[in-house]
mmCIF file of C-alpha atoms in Angstrom:
data_model
loop_
_atom_site.group_PDB
_atom_site.id
_atom_site.type_symbol
_atom_site.label_atom_id
_atom_site.label_comp_id
_atom_site.label_asym_id
_atom_site.label_seq_id
_atom_site.Cartn_x
_atom_site.Cartn_y
_atom_site.Cartn_z
ATOM 1 C CA UNK A 1 -82.007 23.024 -15.347
ATOM 2 C CA UNK A 2 -84.329 25.312 -17.895
ATOM 3 C CA UNK A 3 -83.519 24.425 -21.167
ATOM 4 C CA UNK A 4 -81.068 26.309 -23.270
ATOM 5 C CA UNK A 5 -80.680 26.021 -26.939
ATOM 6 C CA UNK A 6 -77.485 26.523 -28.951
ATOM 7 C CA UNK A 7 -78.787 27.790 -32.288
ATOM 8 C CA UNK A 8 -77.536 30.664 -32.587
ATOM 9 C CA UNK A 9 -73.905 29.677 -31.235
ATOM 10 C CA UNK A 10 -73.608 27.654 -33.865
ATOM 11 C CA UNK A 11 -73.795 29.676 -36.809
ATOM 12 C CA UNK A 12 -72.970 33.117 -35.283
ATOM 13 C CA UNK A 13 -70.288 32.627 -32.428
ATOM 14 C CA UNK A 14 -67.835 30.342 -33.976
ATOM 15 C CA UNK A 15 -64.841 32.166 -33.493
ATOM 16 C CA UNK A 16 -65.292 32.852 -30.128
ATOM 17 C CA UNK A 17 -66.242 30.056 -28.711
ATOM 18 C CA UNK A 18 -63.211 28.799 -30.226
ATOM 19 C CA UNK A 19 -61.641 31.769 -27.923
ATOM 20 C CA UNK A 20 -63.636 30.911 -25.135
ATOM 21 C CA UNK A 21 -61.969 27.240 -24.836
ATOM 22 C CA UNK A 22 -58.336 28.600 -25.408
ATOM 23 C CA UNK A 23 -59.214 31.757 -22.673
ATOM 24 C CA UNK A 24 -60.548 29.417 -20.170
ATOM 25 C CA UNK A 25 -57.717 26.772 -20.754
ATOM 26 C CA UNK A 26 -55.430 28.915 -19.500
ATOM 27 C CA UNK A 27 -57.317 30.416 -17.038
ATOM 28 C CA UNK A 28 -57.812 26.853 -15.701
ATOM 29 C CA UNK A 29 -53.770 26.799 -15.593
ATOM 30 C CA UNK A 30 -53.785 30.064 -13.451
ATOM 31 C CA UNK A 31 -55.951 28.984 -10.666
ATOM 32 C CA UNK A 32 -54.752 24.835 -10.751
ATOM 33 C CA UNK A 33 -51.205 25.904 -10.202
ATOM 34 C CA UNK A 34 -52.472 26.928 -6.848
ATOM 35 C CA UNK A 35 -53.389 22.962 -5.834
ATOM 36 C CA UNK A 36 -50.235 22.227 -7.186
ATOM 37 C CA UNK A 37 -48.257 24.729 -5.350
ATOM 38 C CA UNK A 38 -49.793 23.153 -2.031
ATOM 39 C CA UNK A 39 -47.828 19.992 -2.637
ATOM 40 C CA UNK A 40 -44.647 21.607 -3.821
ATOM 41 C CA UNK A 41 -44.911 24.010 -0.795
ATOM 42 C CA UNK A 42 -44.301 21.250 1.503
ATOM 43 C CA UNK A 43 -40.654 20.483 0.997
ATOM 44 C CA UNK A 44 -40.114 23.804 2.199
ATOM 45 C CA UNK A 45 -42.617 23.831 4.666
ATOM 46 C CA UNK A 46 -40.996 20.865 6.755
ATOM 47 C CA UNK A 47 -36.935 21.832 5.504
ATOM 48 C CA UNK A 48 -37.887 26.029 7.006
ATOM 49 C CA UNK A 49 -40.168 25.104 9.689
ATOM 50 C CA UNK A 50 -39.313 21.770 10.720
ATOM 51 C CA UNK A 51 -42.523 19.690 10.245
ATOM 52 C CA UNK A 52 -43.116 16.290 10.368
ATOM 53 C CA UNK A 53 -44.959 13.808 7.507
ATOM 54 C CA UNK A 54 -47.923 14.440 9.303
ATOM 55 C CA UNK A 55 -48.161 17.498 10.231
ATOM 56 C CA UNK A 56 -47.103 18.217 6.529
ATOM 57 C CA UNK A 57 -49.852 16.982 5.140
ATOM 58 C CA UNK A 58 -52.227 18.713 7.554
ATOM 59 C CA UNK A 59 -50.935 21.634 4.879
ATOM 60 C CA UNK A 60 -52.246 19.370 2.060
ATOM 61 C CA UNK A 61 -54.954 18.432 3.794
ATOM 62 C CA UNK A 62 -56.642 21.965 4.803
ATOM 63 C CA UNK A 63 -56.276 22.991 1.371
ATOM 64 C CA UNK A 64 -58.449 19.753 0.203
ATOM 65 C CA UNK A 65 -61.167 20.067 2.911
ATOM 66 C CA UNK A 66 -63.218 23.120 2.716
ATOM 67 C CA UNK A 67 -62.481 22.612 -1.517
ATOM 68 C CA UNK A 68 -63.761 19.409 -1.609
ATOM 69 C CA UNK A 69 -67.361 20.844 0.968
ATOM 70 C CA UNK A 70 -67.133 23.713 -0.702
ATOM 71 C CA UNK A 71 -67.253 23.020 -4.539
ATOM 72 C CA UNK A 72 -70.792 21.043 -4.783
ATOM 73 C CA UNK A 73 -72.322 23.600 -3.006
ATOM 74 C CA UNK A 74 -71.089 26.271 -5.146
ATOM 75 C CA UNK A 75 -71.974 23.916 -8.457
ATOM 76 C CA UNK A 76 -75.142 23.483 -6.807
ATOM 77 C CA UNK A 77 -75.636 27.466 -6.185
ATOM 78 C CA UNK A 78 -73.882 27.478 -9.848
ATOM 79 C CA UNK A 79 -77.280 25.492 -11.147
ATOM 80 C CA UNK A 80 -80.202 27.696 -9.071
ATOM 81 C CA UNK A 81 -78.403 31.020 -11.036
ATOM 82 C CA UNK A 82 -74.956 31.019 -13.169
ATOM 83 C CA UNK A 83 -72.368 33.276 -12.077
ATOM 84 C CA UNK A 84 -69.815 33.807 -14.050
ATOM 85 C CA UNK A 85 -68.323 37.044 -12.065
ATOM 86 C CA UNK A 86 -66.968 34.399 -10.494
ATOM 87 C CA UNK A 87 -64.114 33.126 -12.700
ATOM 88 C CA UNK A 88 -61.788 36.286 -12.088
ATOM 89 C CA UNK A 89 -62.689 36.707 -7.930
ATOM 90 C CA UNK A 90 -62.061 32.995 -7.243
ATOM 91 C CA UNK A 91 -58.881 33.184 -9.363
ATOM 92 C CA UNK A 92 -57.854 35.597 -6.280
ATOM 93 C CA UNK A 93 -58.796 34.509 -3.636
ATOM 94 C CA UNK A 94 -57.045 31.049 -4.358
ATOM 95 C CA UNK A 95 -53.488 32.885 -5.120
ATOM 96 C CA UNK A 96 -54.447 35.208 -2.664
ATOM 97 C CA UNK A 97 -54.345 32.759 -0.726
ATOM 98 C CA UNK A 98 -50.966 31.090 -1.713
ATOM 99 C CA UNK A 99 -49.668 33.599 -1.970
ATOM 100 C CA UNK A 100 -49.824 34.817 1.778
ATOM 101 C CA UNK A 101 -49.096 31.038 3.227
ATOM 102 C CA UNK A 102 -45.572 31.650 3.104
ATOM 103 C CA UNK A 103 -45.481 34.707 5.823
ATOM 104 C CA UNK A 104 -47.650 32.508 8.260
ATOM 105 C CA UNK A 105 -45.384 32.686 11.249
ATOM 106 C CA UNK A 106 -47.544 29.775 12.431
ATOM 107 C CA UNK A 107 -48.814 26.801 12.107
ATOM 108 C CA UNK A 108 -52.382 27.526 12.401
ATOM 109 C CA UNK A 109 -51.962 30.888 9.954
ATOM 110 C CA UNK A 110 -50.321 29.042 7.687
ATOM 111 C CA UNK A 111 -53.443 26.596 7.170
ATOM 112 C CA UNK A 112 -56.105 29.157 7.088
ATOM 113 C CA UNK A 113 -54.040 30.819 4.226
ATOM 114 C CA UNK A 114 -54.088 27.145 2.367
ATOM 115 C CA UNK A 115 -58.062 26.786 3.463
ATOM 116 C CA UNK A 116 -58.680 30.386 2.014
ATOM 117 C CA UNK A 117 -56.755 29.340 -1.599
ATOM 118 C CA UNK A 118 -58.926 25.936 -1.595
ATOM 119 C CA UNK A 119 -62.129 27.645 -1.258
ATOM 120 C CA UNK A 120 -61.182 30.244 -3.960
ATOM 121 C CA UNK A 121 -60.122 27.387 -6.457
ATOM 122 C CA UNK A 122 -63.330 25.417 -5.097
ATOM 123 C CA UNK A 123 -65.465 28.434 -6.668
ATOM 124 C CA UNK A 124 -63.874 28.449 -9.955
ATOM 125 C CA UNK A 125 -64.261 24.800 -10.640
ATOM 126 C CA UNK A 126 -68.068 23.949 -11.071
ATOM 127 C CA UNK A 127 -69.167 26.958 -12.780
ATOM 128 C CA UNK A 128 -66.029 27.336 -14.794
ATOM 129 C CA UNK A 129 -67.276 23.943 -16.464
ATOM 130 C CA UNK A 130 -70.419 24.999 -16.914
ATOM 131 C CA UNK A 131 -69.065 27.977 -19.512
ATOM 132 C CA UNK A 132 -66.901 25.474 -21.069
ATOM 133 C CA UNK A 133 -69.530 22.886 -21.571
ATOM 134 C CA UNK A 134 -71.314 25.455 -23.142
ATOM 135 C CA UNK A 135 -68.859 26.719 -24.943
ATOM 136 C CA UNK A 136 -67.548 23.261 -25.816
ATOM 137 C CA UNK A 137 -70.929 21.804 -26.969
ATOM 138 C CA UNK A 138 -70.468 18.470 -25.125
ATOM 139 C CA UNK A 139 -67.467 17.658 -27.331
ATOM 140 C CA UNK A 140 -65.078 14.792 -25.532
ATOM 141 C CA UNK A 141 -61.589 16.944 -26.907
ATOM 142 C CA UNK A 142 -62.700 20.199 -26.544
ATOM 143 C CA UNK A 143 -63.038 19.357 -22.227
ATOM 144 C CA UNK A 144 -59.590 17.355 -22.849
ATOM 145 C CA UNK A 145 -57.762 21.117 -23.636
ATOM 146 C CA UNK A 146 -59.830 22.739 -20.978
ATOM 147 C CA UNK A 147 -59.588 19.817 -18.413
ATOM 148 C CA UNK A 148 -55.216 20.264 -19.859
ATOM 149 C CA UNK A 149 -55.205 24.145 -18.658
ATOM 150 C CA UNK A 150 -54.886 22.497 -15.501
ATOM 151 C CA UNK A 151 -53.385 19.888 -15.699
ATOM 152 C CA UNK A 152 -50.486 22.250 -17.614
ATOM 153 C CA UNK A 153 -51.421 24.199 -13.862
ATOM 154 C CA UNK A 154 -50.435 21.746 -12.336
ATOM 155 C CA UNK A 155 -47.237 20.843 -14.233
ATOM 156 C CA UNK A 156 -45.799 23.999 -13.733
ATOM 157 C CA UNK A 157 -46.497 24.864 -10.055
ATOM 158 C CA UNK A 158 -43.534 23.286 -9.188
ATOM 159 C CA UNK A 159 -41.040 25.234 -11.028
ATOM 160 C CA UNK A 160 -42.455 28.146 -10.113
ATOM 161 C CA UNK A 161 -42.103 27.542 -6.251
ATOM 162 C CA UNK A 162 -38.666 26.023 -6.643
ATOM 163 C CA UNK A 163 -37.932 29.473 -9.155
ATOM 164 C CA UNK A 164 -39.707 31.941 -6.515
ATOM 165 C CA UNK A 165 -39.131 29.921 -2.567
ATOM 166 C CA UNK A 166 -36.186 28.020 -3.458
ATOM 167 C CA UNK A 167 -34.532 30.651 -4.880
ATOM 168 C CA UNK A 168 -35.100 33.634 -1.699
ATOM 169 C CA UNK A 169 -37.395 30.858 1.217
ATOM 170 C CA UNK A 170 -40.704 31.437 1.955
ATOM 171 C CA UNK A 171 -41.195 35.215 2.542
ATOM 172 C CA UNK A 172 -41.141 35.097 -1.390
ATOM 173 C CA UNK A 173 -44.353 33.978 -1.331
ATOM 174 C CA UNK A 174 -45.988 36.421 -2.074
ATOM 175 C CA UNK A 175 -44.692 36.977 -5.491
ATOM 176 C CA UNK A 176 -46.879 33.124 -6.024
ATOM 177 C CA UNK A 177 -50.125 35.952 -6.340
ATOM 178 C CA UNK A 178 -48.676 36.780 -10.009
ATOM 179 C CA UNK A 179 -50.955 33.602 -12.673
ATOM 180 C CA UNK A 180 -53.359 34.693 -10.296
ATOM 181 C CA UNK A 181 -53.569 38.492 -11.212
ATOM 182 C CA UNK A 182 -52.832 37.034 -15.238
ATOM 183 C CA UNK A 183 -55.792 34.611 -15.112
ATOM 184 C CA UNK A 184 -58.187 36.873 -13.429
ATOM 185 C CA UNK A 185 -57.731 39.249 -16.304
ATOM 186 C CA UNK A 186 -58.183 36.207 -19.398
ATOM 187 C CA UNK A 187 -61.196 35.744 -17.299
ATOM 188 C CA UNK A 188 -62.859 38.822 -18.736
ATOM 189 C CA UNK A 189 -62.772 37.929 -22.667
ATOM 190 C CA UNK A 190 -65.057 35.427 -20.935
ATOM 191 C CA UNK A 191 -67.118 36.493 -20.038
ATOM 192 C CA UNK A 192 -68.309 39.320 -23.013
ATOM 193 C CA UNK A 193 -68.542 36.298 -25.080
ATOM 194 C CA UNK A 194 -70.855 34.539 -22.625
ATOM 195 C CA UNK A 195 -72.764 37.597 -22.283
ATOM 196 C CA UNK A 196 -73.029 37.327 -26.169
ATOM 197 C CA UNK A 197 -73.941 34.175 -26.274
ATOM 198 C CA UNK A 198 -76.119 34.333 -24.123
ATOM 199 C CA UNK A 199 -77.925 37.470 -25.852
ATOM 200 C CA UNK A 200 -78.159 35.683 -29.289
ATOM 201 C CA UNK A 201 -79.319 32.798 -27.616
ATOM 202 C CA UNK A 202 -81.973 34.279 -25.770
ATOM 203 C CA UNK A 203 -82.971 36.313 -30.111
ATOM 204 C CA UNK A 204 -82.612 33.240 -31.474
ATOM 205 C CA UNK A 205 -86.488 32.206 -33.104
ATOM 206 C CA UNK A 206 -86.315 28.768 -34.252
ATOM 207 C CA UNK A 207 -83.613 26.302 -31.860
ATOM 208 C CA UNK A 208 -82.848 23.844 -33.181
ATOM 209 C CA UNK A 209 -80.086 22.087 -30.637
ATOM 210 C CA UNK A 210 -81.642 21.666 -26.933
ATOM 211 C CA UNK A 211 -80.545 20.093 -24.246
ATOM 212 C CA UNK A 212 -81.761 16.525 -23.207
ATOM 213 C CA UNK A 213 -84.781 15.761 -21.380
ATOM 214 C CA UNK A 214 -83.041 12.505 -19.424
ATOM 215 C CA UNK A 215 -83.316 11.951 -16.244
ATOM 216 C CA UNK A 216 -81.140 12.317 -13.608
ATOM 217 C CA UNK A 217 -79.232 8.811 -13.135
ATOM 218 C CA UNK A 218 -78.545 9.066 -9.404
ATOM 219 C CA UNK A 219 -77.254 5.689 -9.124
ATOM 220 C CA UNK A 220 -74.661 5.401 -12.187
ATOM 221 C CA UNK A 221 -73.007 9.050 -11.005
ATOM 222 C CA UNK A 222 -72.801 7.684 -7.354
ATOM 223 C CA UNK A 223 -70.437 4.888 -8.577
ATOM 224 C CA UNK A 224 -68.639 6.895 -10.413
ATOM 225 C CA UNK A 225 -68.435 9.874 -7.791
ATOM 226 C CA UNK A 226 -66.693 6.707 -5.657
ATOM 227 C CA UNK A 227 -64.408 6.110 -8.945
ATOM 228 C CA UNK A 228 -63.547 9.885 -8.604
ATOM 229 C CA UNK A 229 -62.771 8.802 -4.937
ATOM 230 C CA UNK A 230 -60.047 6.448 -5.464
ATOM 231 C CA UNK A 231 -58.279 7.842 -8.060
ATOM 232 C CA UNK A 232 -58.117 11.091 -6.216
ATOM 233 C CA UNK A 233 -56.848 8.642 -2.811
ATOM 234 C CA UNK A 234 -54.216 7.922 -5.433
ATOM 235 C CA UNK A 235 -53.255 11.274 -7.026
ATOM 236 C CA UNK A 236 -52.850 12.790 -4.014
ATOM 237 C CA UNK A 237 -50.966 10.437 -2.310
ATOM 238 C CA UNK A 238 -48.546 10.166 -4.852
ATOM 239 C CA UNK A 239 -48.128 14.861 -5.757
ATOM 240 C CA UNK A 240 -48.024 14.951 -1.923
ATOM 241 C CA UNK A 241 -44.663 12.509 -1.197
ATOM 242 C CA UNK A 242 -43.733 11.031 -4.735
ATOM 243 C CA UNK A 243 -41.002 13.737 -3.966
ATOM 244 C CA UNK A 244 -39.851 12.858 -0.430
ATOM 245 C CA UNK A 245 -39.720 9.406 -2.388
ATOM 246 C CA UNK A 246 -37.693 9.679 -5.269
ATOM 247 C CA UNK A 247 -35.094 11.718 -3.355
ATOM 248 C CA UNK A 248 -34.893 8.874 -1.053
ATOM 249 C CA UNK A 249 -35.134 5.732 -4.303
ATOM 250 C CA UNK A 250 -32.507 7.844 -6.384
ATOM 251 C CA UNK A 251 -30.429 9.325 -3.798
ATOM 252 C CA UNK A 252 -30.870 12.000 -5.358
ATOM 253 C CA UNK A 253 -31.664 14.613 -2.847
ATOM 254 C CA UNK A 254 -34.915 17.617 -3.362
ATOM 255 C CA UNK A 255 -33.375 17.641 -7.010
ATOM 256 C CA UNK A 256 -34.677 14.461 -7.622
ATOM 257 C CA UNK A 257 -38.216 15.345 -5.826
ATOM 258 C CA UNK A 258 -38.481 18.035 -7.647
ATOM 259 C CA UNK A 259 -38.316 16.897 -11.102
ATOM 260 C CA UNK A 260 -41.073 14.321 -10.031
ATOM 261 C CA UNK A 261 -43.360 15.944 -9.486
ATOM 262 C CA UNK A 262 -42.620 17.823 -12.200
ATOM 263 C CA UNK A 263 -42.389 14.445 -14.455
ATOM 264 C CA UNK A 264 -46.295 13.740 -12.044
ATOM 265 C CA UNK A 265 -47.701 16.859 -12.993
ATOM 266 C CA UNK A 266 -46.684 16.335 -17.642
ATOM 267 C CA UNK A 267 -47.852 12.687 -17.763
ATOM 268 C CA UNK A 268 -51.194 14.172 -16.739
ATOM 269 C CA UNK A 269 -51.156 16.349 -19.295
ATOM 270 C CA UNK A 270 -50.685 13.906 -22.008
ATOM 271 C CA UNK A 271 -52.804 11.342 -20.285
ATOM 272 C CA UNK A 272 -55.539 14.552 -20.372
ATOM 273 C CA UNK A 273 -55.453 15.091 -24.089
ATOM 274 C CA UNK A 274 -55.055 11.444 -24.903
ATOM 275 C CA UNK A 275 -58.719 10.992 -23.126
ATOM 276 C CA UNK A 276 -60.450 13.190 -24.731
ATOM 277 C CA UNK A 277 -59.142 11.666 -28.456
ATOM 278 C CA UNK A 278 -59.851 8.320 -27.130
ATOM 279 C CA UNK A 279 -62.963 8.654 -26.527
ATOM 280 C CA UNK A 280 -63.965 10.270 -29.365
ATOM 281 C CA UNK A 281 -62.839 6.671 -30.983
ATOM 282 C CA UNK A 282 -64.778 4.287 -27.614
ATOM 283 C CA UNK A 283 -67.356 5.170 -25.231
ATOM 284 C CA UNK A 284 -65.962 6.901 -21.918
ATOM 285 C CA UNK A 285 -66.789 3.896 -19.559
ATOM 286 C CA UNK A 286 -64.634 1.891 -21.906
ATOM 287 C CA UNK A 287 -61.336 4.320 -21.584
ATOM 288 C CA UNK A 288 -61.916 5.365 -17.903
ATOM 289 C CA UNK A 289 -62.107 1.435 -16.773
ATOM 290 C CA UNK A 290 -59.350 -0.108 -19.085
ATOM 291 C CA UNK A 291 -57.177 2.906 -17.887
ATOM 292 C CA UNK A 292 -57.367 2.483 -14.434
ATOM 293 C CA UNK A 293 -56.624 -1.408 -14.689
ATOM 294 C CA UNK A 294 -53.539 -0.125 -16.284
ATOM 295 C CA UNK A 295 -52.516 2.041 -14.128
ATOM 296 C CA UNK A 296 -52.970 -0.225 -10.886
ATOM 297 C CA UNK A 297 -49.634 -1.913 -12.241
ATOM 298 C CA UNK A 298 -47.793 1.815 -13.231
ATOM 299 C CA UNK A 299 -48.409 2.924 -9.348
ATOM 300 C CA UNK A 300 -46.685 -0.804 -8.094
ATOM 301 C CA UNK A 301 -43.946 0.652 -10.574
ATOM 302 C CA UNK A 302 -43.854 3.809 -8.753
ATOM 303 C CA UNK A 303 -44.039 2.555 -5.397
ATOM 304 C CA UNK A 304 -41.804 -0.912 -5.318
ATOM 305 C CA UNK A 305 -39.087 0.083 -8.278
ATOM 306 C CA UNK A 306 -36.053 1.530 -7.140
ATOM 307 C CA UNK A 307 -33.512 3.971 -8.682
ATOM 308 C CA UNK A 308 -34.385 6.208 -11.685
ATOM 309 C CA UNK A 309 -36.480 4.045 -13.634
ATOM 310 C CA UNK A 310 -39.139 5.005 -11.304
ATOM 311 C CA UNK A 311 -39.761 8.253 -12.822
ATOM 312 C CA UNK A 312 -41.182 6.193 -16.216
ATOM 313 C CA UNK A 313 -43.548 4.651 -13.898
ATOM 314 C CA UNK A 314 -44.365 8.292 -12.195
ATOM 315 C CA UNK A 315 -45.118 9.451 -16.068
ATOM 316 C CA UNK A 316 -47.375 6.358 -17.139
ATOM 317 C CA UNK A 317 -49.275 6.346 -13.684
ATOM 318 C CA UNK A 318 -49.965 9.858 -13.618
ATOM 319 C CA UNK A 319 -51.141 9.523 -17.194
ATOM 320 C CA UNK A 320 -53.016 6.733 -16.378
ATOM 321 C CA UNK A 321 -54.733 8.579 -13.628
ATOM 322 C CA UNK A 322 -55.514 11.554 -16.445
ATOM 323 C CA UNK A 323 -56.900 10.012 -19.737
ATOM 324 C CA UNK A 324 -60.322 9.837 -17.546
ATOM 325 C CA UNK A 325 -59.685 13.891 -15.697
ATOM 326 C CA UNK A 326 -62.164 15.219 -18.576
ATOM 327 C CA UNK A 327 -64.299 11.878 -19.050
ATOM 328 C CA UNK A 328 -65.322 11.872 -16.161
ATOM 329 C CA UNK A 329 -66.654 15.446 -16.182
ATOM 330 C CA UNK A 330 -68.657 14.956 -19.072
ATOM 331 C CA UNK A 331 -69.644 11.881 -18.062
ATOM 332 C CA UNK A 332 -70.891 12.817 -14.079
ATOM 333 C CA UNK A 333 -72.712 16.256 -16.545
ATOM 334 C CA UNK A 334 -74.415 14.039 -18.436
ATOM 335 C CA UNK A 335 -75.442 11.680 -15.647
ATOM 336 C CA UNK A 336 -76.626 14.685 -14.130
ATOM 337 C CA UNK A 337 -78.195 16.531 -17.253
ATOM 338 C CA UNK A 338 -79.980 18.816 -14.974
ATOM 339 C CA UNK A 339 -77.237 19.971 -12.541
ATOM 340 C CA UNK A 340 -74.388 20.674 -14.931
ATOM 341 C CA UNK A 341 -73.371 22.331 -12.140
ATOM 342 C CA UNK A 342 -73.303 20.369 -9.251
ATOM 343 C CA UNK A 343 -72.033 17.528 -11.491
ATOM 344 C CA UNK A 344 -69.065 19.598 -12.125
ATOM 345 C CA UNK A 345 -67.900 21.069 -8.423
ATOM 346 C CA UNK A 346 -68.596 17.005 -8.012
ATOM 347 C CA UNK A 347 -66.039 15.213 -10.098
ATOM 348 C CA UNK A 348 -63.806 18.392 -10.161
ATOM 349 C CA UNK A 349 -63.907 18.602 -6.713
ATOM 350 C CA UNK A 350 -64.042 15.503 -5.989
ATOM 351 C CA UNK A 351 -60.943 14.655 -8.392
ATOM 352 C CA UNK A 352 -58.267 17.282 -6.292
ATOM 353 C CA UNK A 353 -59.762 17.651 -3.419
ATOM 354 C CA UNK A 354 -60.695 14.670 -1.209
ATOM 355 C CA UNK A 355 -57.140 13.325 -2.283
ATOM 356 C CA UNK A 356 -56.463 15.337 0.841
ATOM 357 C CA UNK A 357 -58.180 14.122 3.402
ATOM 358 C CA UNK A 358 -56.231 10.563 2.562
ATOM 359 C CA UNK A 359 -52.600 12.344 2.766
ATOM 360 C CA UNK A 360 -52.245 12.530 6.830
ATOM 361 C CA UNK A 361 -53.108 8.707 6.577
ATOM 362 C CA UNK A 362 -50.331 8.551 5.094
ATOM 363 C CA UNK A 363 -48.483 10.541 6.489
ATOM 364 C CA UNK A 364 -48.508 8.947 9.876
ATOM 365 C CA UNK A 365 -48.012 6.027 8.441
ATOM 366 C CA UNK A 366 -44.491 6.530 6.736
ATOM 367 C CA UNK A 367 -43.578 8.939 10.523
ATOM 368 C CA UNK A 368 -44.378 4.993 12.170
ATOM 369 C CA UNK A 369 -43.570 2.420 9.366
ATOM 370 C CA UNK A 370 -41.361 3.659 6.113
ATOM 371 C CA UNK A 371 -42.163 6.439 3.489
ATOM 372 C CA UNK A 372 -42.514 3.199 0.225
ATOM 373 C CA UNK A 373 -44.486 1.403 3.072
ATOM 374 C CA UNK A 374 -47.344 3.648 3.343
ATOM 375 C CA UNK A 375 -47.114 4.044 -0.466
ATOM 376 C CA UNK A 376 -48.104 0.265 -0.678
ATOM 377 C CA UNK A 377 -52.059 1.171 0.134
ATOM 378 C CA UNK A 378 -52.354 3.687 -3.417
ATOM 379 C CA UNK A 379 -51.910 0.093 -5.494
ATOM 380 C CA UNK A 380 -55.114 -0.334 -4.638
ATOM 381 C CA UNK A 381 -56.764 2.945 -5.381
ATOM 382 C CA UNK A 382 -57.129 2.582 -9.073
ATOM 383 C CA UNK A 383 -57.942 -1.277 -9.353
ATOM 384 C CA UNK A 384 -61.184 -0.344 -6.648
ATOM 385 C CA UNK A 385 -62.172 2.774 -9.531
ATOM 386 C CA UNK A 386 -61.899 0.222 -11.655
ATOM 387 C CA UNK A 387 -64.459 -1.526 -9.726
ATOM 388 C CA UNK A 388 -66.768 1.292 -10.146
ATOM 389 C CA UNK A 389 -66.999 1.664 -13.279
ATOM 390 C CA UNK A 390 -67.403 -1.767 -14.492
ATOM 391 C CA UNK A 391 -71.150 -2.116 -15.688
ATOM 392 C CA UNK A 392 -71.270 1.444 -15.973
ATOM 393 C CA UNK A 393 -73.836 2.981 -18.996
ATOM 394 C CA UNK A 394 -73.004 4.852 -21.474
ATOM 395 C CA UNK A 395 -75.349 8.012 -21.102
ATOM 396 C CA UNK A 396 -76.490 10.059 -24.105
ATOM 397 C CA UNK A 397 -74.901 13.141 -24.567
ATOM 398 C CA UNK A 398 -76.679 16.163 -22.807
ATOM 399 C CA UNK A 399 -75.893 18.427 -25.656
ATOM 400 C CA UNK A 400 -75.920 17.637 -29.549
ATOM 401 C CA UNK A 401 -72.293 16.798 -31.102
ATOM 402 C CA UNK A 402 -70.176 19.751 -31.289
ATOM 403 C CA UNK A 403 -68.959 21.047 -34.557
ATOM 404 C CA UNK A 404 -65.392 20.569 -35.901
ATOM 405 C CA UNK A 405 -64.166 24.289 -34.706
ATOM 406 C CA UNK A 406 -65.087 23.269 -31.242
ATOM 407 C CA UNK A 407 -63.302 20.678 -30.533
ATOM 408 C CA UNK A 408 -59.583 22.145 -30.439
ATOM 409 C CA UNK A 409 -58.417 25.789 -28.683
#
């Protein structure tokens, strides 16, 4: 990756950098609405089309499989050449797929539309992570605000789906395109800010800060990726089936399931901000490792503790799984300082995508036994993530220390 300077961004574009982080966070929310919408739509597909657990989880797989493969490819592409225009275009594609998914009369069409949405989401994340990294100057808290936007999109999606589809049925799904329209418009000022920053950087006569010349640490990146995969299986398994599980556990019906999804996603929002704050006090690897260890107990509580108390464990498990979220992105980028787009594509993509591959297996086991039995293997996932992070080094930041105004939007 070519050496890039940031002196002019520091001295002449401080307000735009704050504005860029804010707009990126909101745009991230508008995109990740569609990742959360897939799981939120599953109960409606089951109710209106009589899908089994396994069939319904195949929809999650369709959104996840192409996305998990495509995100590293888009990341490698943006490493070769920045493509900021991908932000508004991919936002629209992600929304369009979900908007059409409720209109597909056949299972094949539903899978196709959900897959299209997954490709749009895949195109968005690597480039947005690259831009957020530059705007935040590698600051952990600023990156956590960017990640928080995505988490809030996840959190809002069950309520949005319930509002639109719950009252009007799947035929109302085209209304779900509205966040994508808003997000694509919000991306446009970011593109102008990025362009001005690049022009100012090119004009800098005496740069004072550069990207690190350290070599890529592929071994550490591979171990981190394995930890991200296990985390992904745990979170995607919970997000796909928690609504069914809590409805059964509490006996309160579909409303209890929707509430569980909201708690799951809001807990993730809290965990993301907490992770950024903790990383300012302790090294990232330690924060991630301890978070995963505590999450083992929280996931066990979700699966094994019956009744309303399960909501507390849902919140704790979600927060524990999301404390590492933004930290894993910056760690990956620092392990691969010359392939920042690839690092962001793999970590952000795998975090929300590869777990979908395990969802059909969980659904099949639930059909054959019980849903609670099928969720028990999820308890082991954060433990495996903890093992993957044991002994990982804390890399030097690839970008110089952030200024204070980059720490929050």
